[in-house]
Amino acid sequence: MNYQNDDLRIKEIKELLSPVALFEKFPATDRAAETVSQARQAIHQILQGQDDRLLVVIGPCSIHDTEAAKEYAACLLTLRNELKGELEIVMRVYFEKPRTTVGWKGLINDPYMDGSFQLNDGLRLARKLLLDINDSGLPAAGEFLDMITPQYVADLVSWGAIVPVPPSHRFTVSWRRASPVRWASKMAPTALSKWLSTRSTPPVHRTASCRSPNMVIRRLSKPAATPIATSFCAVAKSQTTVPSTSARSKPDCRSR
């Protein structure tokens, strides 16, 4: 008898564009690369006590409107130039939210905020925005929630944040693996699969993953008693479209 013990809870797999394809479409300009390099060096010096300025990482916790983000960046760049003698200002440009139960997971995962989960479009929008911000002379900060999406944008990030327990670990435990798992720590063992299999767990998740030889988008199904078959789907949209937004207030660059 044949037993299938892998991908028992994967409902759908779609092709994810490769990092090199995104680099070719949106290559880092000399100006953007210079911004990143100089900001990283300045941050290193501040952390090592060689620069007495204050590092300030400020900005949206989650980007949902790229045009509004660029307007904010223009205002922040003015402040950065005015206060560069006292502060090293870096704009927080976070594209992903550490959601494992409820809520929108961010621009990369669901760029149109409609549940369509166009990750390829989200990656294009994210890299293009980071490129525009760095090209203006303003360094950017990002949050890294897994080992896949940073490969598409990390060269344009001057400061990176991570969470203590990445959502990718929790996805792997609750949706990918059917075996019992516990934390490898000094704390009492915790069955994560049991912890995450709660009523608040959503029916599906989409997350970037690797499946040799290509990057893929996995549609993760809610833990169930019966296995769910895996299907292989085509690549998503190839055109990059900025999500439409409702009326919003314009930032006042003169405000302090």
Coordinates of C-alpha atoms in Angstrom, one line a residue:
M1 CA 0.0 0.0 0.0
N2 CA 1.2 3.5 -0.9
Y3 CA 1.1 6.2 1.8
Q4 CA 1.2 9.9 1.0
N5 CA 2.8 11.8 3.9
D6 CA 3.8 15.1 2.2
D7 CA 1.6 18.1 1.4
L8 CA -1.4 16.6 2.9
R9 CA -3.0 20.0 3.6
I10 CA -1.9 21.8 0.4
K11 CA -5.0 22.5 -1.7
E12 CA -3.5 24.5 -4.6
I13 CA 0.0 25.5 -6.0
K14 CA 0.6 28.4 -8.4
E15 CA 3.9 29.4 -10.0
L16 CA 5.7 32.3 -8.4
L17 CA 8.0 34.5 -10.5
S18 CA 11.7 34.2 -9.8
P19 CA 13.7 36.9 -8.0
V20 CA 15.9 37.4 -11.1
A21 CA 12.8 38.1 -13.2
L22 CA 11.9 40.9 -10.8
F23 CA 15.4 42.2 -10.7
E24 CA 15.4 42.4 -14.5
K25 CA 12.1 44.3 -14.6
F26 CA 13.0 46.6 -11.7
P27 CA 16.8 46.8 -11.4
A28 CA 18.3 48.9 -8.6
T29 CA 19.6 52.2 -9.9
D30 CA 23.0 53.6 -9.0
R31 CA 21.2 56.2 -6.8
A32 CA 19.1 53.6 -5.0
A33 CA 22.1 51.4 -4.4
E34 CA 24.1 54.3 -3.0
T35 CA 21.2 55.2 -0.7
V36 CA 21.1 51.7 0.7
S37 CA 24.9 51.4 1.1
Q38 CA 25.3 54.7 2.9
A39 CA 22.3 54.1 5.2
R40 CA 23.5 50.7 6.2
Q41 CA 27.0 52.0 7.0
A42 CA 25.5 54.9 9.0
I43 CA 23.3 52.5 11.0
H44 CA 26.2 50.2 11.7
Q45 CA 28.2 53.2 13.0
I46 CA 25.3 54.3 15.2
L47 CA 24.8 50.8 16.7
Q48 CA 28.5 50.5 17.4
G49 CA 28.7 53.9 19.1
Q50 CA 30.8 55.5 16.4
D51 CA 28.1 57.9 15.5
D52 CA 26.2 59.8 18.3
R53 CA 23.1 60.5 16.1
L54 CA 19.8 58.8 16.9
L55 CA 18.5 56.2 14.5
V56 CA 14.8 56.8 13.8
V57 CA 12.8 54.1 11.9
I58 CA 9.4 55.7 11.3
G59 CA 6.5 55.3 8.9
P60 CA 3.5 53.0 8.0
C61 CA 3.3 49.7 9.8
S62 CA 1.6 48.3 6.7
I63 CA 1.6 49.8 3.2
H64 CA -1.7 49.4 1.3
D65 CA -1.6 52.5 -1.0
T66 CA 1.7 52.9 -2.9
E67 CA 0.8 56.4 -4.1
A68 CA 0.1 57.6 -0.5
A69 CA 3.4 55.9 0.6
K70 CA 5.4 57.9 -2.0
E71 CA 3.7 61.1 -0.8
Y72 CA 4.7 60.3 2.7
A73 CA 8.2 59.5 1.6
A74 CA 8.6 62.9 -0.1
C75 CA 7.6 64.6 3.2
L76 CA 9.9 62.4 5.3
L77 CA 12.8 63.0 2.9
T78 CA 12.5 66.8 3.6
L79 CA 12.7 66.1 7.3
R80 CA 15.6 63.8 6.9
N81 CA 17.6 66.4 5.1
E82 CA 16.7 69.1 7.7
L83 CA 17.6 66.9 10.7
K84 CA 20.5 64.8 9.2
G85 CA 22.9 66.3 11.7
E86 CA 21.0 64.8 14.7
L87 CA 19.0 61.9 13.2
E88 CA 19.4 59.1 10.8
I89 CA 15.8 58.8 9.5
V90 CA 14.7 55.6 7.8
M91 CA 11.2 55.1 6.4
R92 CA 9.4 52.0 7.6
V93 CA 8.0 50.3 4.5
Y94 CA 6.3 47.1 5.7
F95 CA 4.5 44.9 3.2
E96 CA 3.5 41.9 5.2
K97 CA 1.5 41.3 8.4
P98 CA 2.2 38.4 10.7
R99 CA -1.3 37.0 10.4
T100 CA -1.9 33.3 11.1
T101 CA -5.6 33.6 12.1
V102 CA -7.5 36.6 10.8
G103 CA -6.9 39.9 9.0
W104 CA -5.3 41.2 5.8
K105 CA -1.8 39.8 5.3
G106 CA -0.4 42.8 3.5
L107 CA 0.4 44.2 0.1
I108 CA 2.6 41.4 -1.1
N109 CA 0.1 38.6 -0.2
D110 CA -3.1 40.4 -1.3
P111 CA -2.2 43.6 -3.1
Y112 CA -5.8 44.4 -4.2
M113 CA -7.3 43.7 -0.7
D114 CA -10.0 41.6 -2.2
G115 CA -9.0 38.1 -1.4
S116 CA -7.5 37.4 -4.9
F117 CA -4.0 36.8 -3.4
Q118 CA -2.1 38.0 -6.5
L119 CA 1.4 37.5 -4.9
N120 CA 3.2 38.1 -8.2
D121 CA 1.6 41.5 -8.5
G122 CA 2.3 42.2 -4.9
L123 CA 6.0 41.5 -5.3
R124 CA 6.1 43.8 -8.3
L125 CA 4.4 46.6 -6.5
A126 CA 6.6 46.2 -3.4
R127 CA 9.9 46.2 -5.3
K128 CA 8.8 49.2 -7.5
L129 CA 7.9 51.2 -4.4
L130 CA 11.1 50.4 -2.6
L131 CA 13.0 51.4 -5.8
D132 CA 11.2 54.7 -6.1
I133 CA 11.8 55.5 -2.4
N134 CA 15.5 54.7 -2.4
D135 CA 16.0 56.4 -5.7
S136 CA 14.7 59.6 -4.1
G137 CA 17.5 59.4 -1.5
L138 CA 15.4 58.1 1.4
P139 CA 16.4 54.7 2.9
A140 CA 13.8 52.1 3.7
A141 CA 13.2 49.6 6.5
G142 CA 11.4 46.3 6.0
E143 CA 10.1 43.4 8.1
F144 CA 11.1 39.8 7.2
L145 CA 8.5 37.2 8.0
D146 CA 9.9 34.3 6.0
M147 CA 12.9 33.2 3.9
I148 CA 11.3 33.7 0.5
T149 CA 9.9 37.2 -0.1
P150 CA 13.1 39.0 1.2
Q151 CA 14.9 37.5 -1.8
Y152 CA 12.9 39.9 -4.0
V153 CA 13.4 43.1 -2.1
A154 CA 16.3 42.8 0.5
D155 CA 18.8 44.6 -1.7
L156 CA 16.6 47.8 -1.3
V157 CA 16.3 47.5 2.5
S158 CA 18.6 49.3 4.9
W159 CA 17.1 48.1 8.2
G160 CA 15.3 44.8 8.7
A161 CA 13.0 43.7 11.4
I162 CA 12.1 40.1 12.3
V163 CA 9.5 38.7 14.7
P164 CA 10.5 36.2 17.5
V165 CA 8.4 33.4 16.0
P166 CA 8.0 33.8 12.3
P167 CA 4.6 33.1 10.8
S168 CA 6.3 30.7 8.4
H169 CA 7.1 28.4 11.3
R170 CA 3.5 28.5 12.4
F171 CA 2.2 27.8 8.9
T172 CA 4.6 24.9 8.5
V173 CA 3.4 23.4 11.7
S174 CA -0.3 23.9 11.4
W175 CA -0.9 23.5 7.7
R176 CA 2.1 21.8 6.1
R177 CA 3.0 19.1 8.6
A178 CA 0.6 16.5 10.0
S179 CA 3.1 15.4 12.6
P180 CA 3.2 16.7 16.2
V181 CA 5.7 19.5 16.8
R182 CA 7.0 21.4 19.9
W183 CA 9.2 24.4 20.5
A184 CA 12.9 23.5 20.8
S185 CA 13.4 25.6 23.8
K186 CA 13.7 25.4 27.6
M187 CA 10.0 26.1 28.0
A188 CA 7.5 23.4 28.5
P189 CA 6.7 21.5 25.2
T190 CA 3.8 23.1 23.3
A191 CA 1.9 21.2 20.6
L192 CA 1.7 24.0 18.0
S193 CA -0.6 22.0 15.8
K194 CA -3.1 21.8 18.6
W195 CA -2.6 25.4 19.5
L196 CA -3.3 26.7 16.0
S197 CA -6.2 24.4 15.2
T198 CA -8.7 26.7 16.8
R199 CA -12.0 28.1 15.8
S200 CA -10.3 31.4 14.7
T201 CA -8.2 29.6 12.2
P202 CA -9.2 30.7 8.7
P203 CA -10.2 28.2 6.0
V204 CA -7.1 28.9 3.7
H205 CA -3.9 30.8 3.6
R206 CA -1.6 31.7 0.7
T207 CA 2.1 31.8 1.3
A208 CA 5.4 31.8 -0.8
S209 CA 7.3 28.5 -0.7
C210 CA 9.9 26.5 -2.6
R211 CA 9.2 23.4 -4.6
S212 CA 12.1 22.4 -6.7
P213 CA 13.0 23.7 -9.2
N214 CA 10.7 26.8 -8.9
M215 CA 9.2 29.2 -6.4
V216 CA 5.5 28.6 -5.9
I217 CA 2.5 30.1 -4.2
R218 CA 0.9 27.5 -1.9
R219 CA -2.7 27.7 -1.0
L220 CA -2.8 26.2 2.5
S221 CA -5.9 24.5 3.6
K222 CA -7.3 24.5 7.1
P223 CA -6.3 21.4 9.1
A224 CA -8.9 18.7 8.4
A225 CA -9.3 15.0 9.3
T226 CA -9.3 14.0 5.6
P227 CA -6.5 14.9 3.2
I228 CA -7.2 17.5 0.5
A229 CA -5.9 16.9 -3.0
T230 CA -3.2 19.2 -4.5
S231 CA -3.7 20.8 -7.9
F232 CA -1.1 22.7 -9.9
C233 CA -2.2 26.0 -11.4
A234 CA -0.9 28.5 -13.9
V235 CA 1.0 31.7 -13.3
A236 CA -0.9 34.8 -12.1
K237 CA -1.2 38.2 -13.9
S238 CA 1.9 39.5 -15.7
Q239 CA 0.8 43.2 -15.7
T240 CA 1.4 45.4 -12.7
T241 CA -1.6 47.4 -11.6
V242 CA -1.7 49.9 -8.7
P243 CA -4.6 49.0 -6.5
S244 CA -7.5 51.6 -6.6
T245 CA -8.2 53.3 -3.4
S246 CA -11.0 55.3 -1.9
A247 CA -10.8 59.0 -1.2
R248 CA -8.0 59.8 1.2
S249 CA -6.5 62.9 2.8
K250 CA -3.3 64.3 1.3
P251 CA -0.3 64.6 3.8
D252 CA 0.7 68.1 4.7
C253 CA 4.5 68.3 4.2
R254 CA 4.5 71.6 6.2
S255 CA 3.1 69.9 9.3
R256 CA 5.6 68.8 12.0

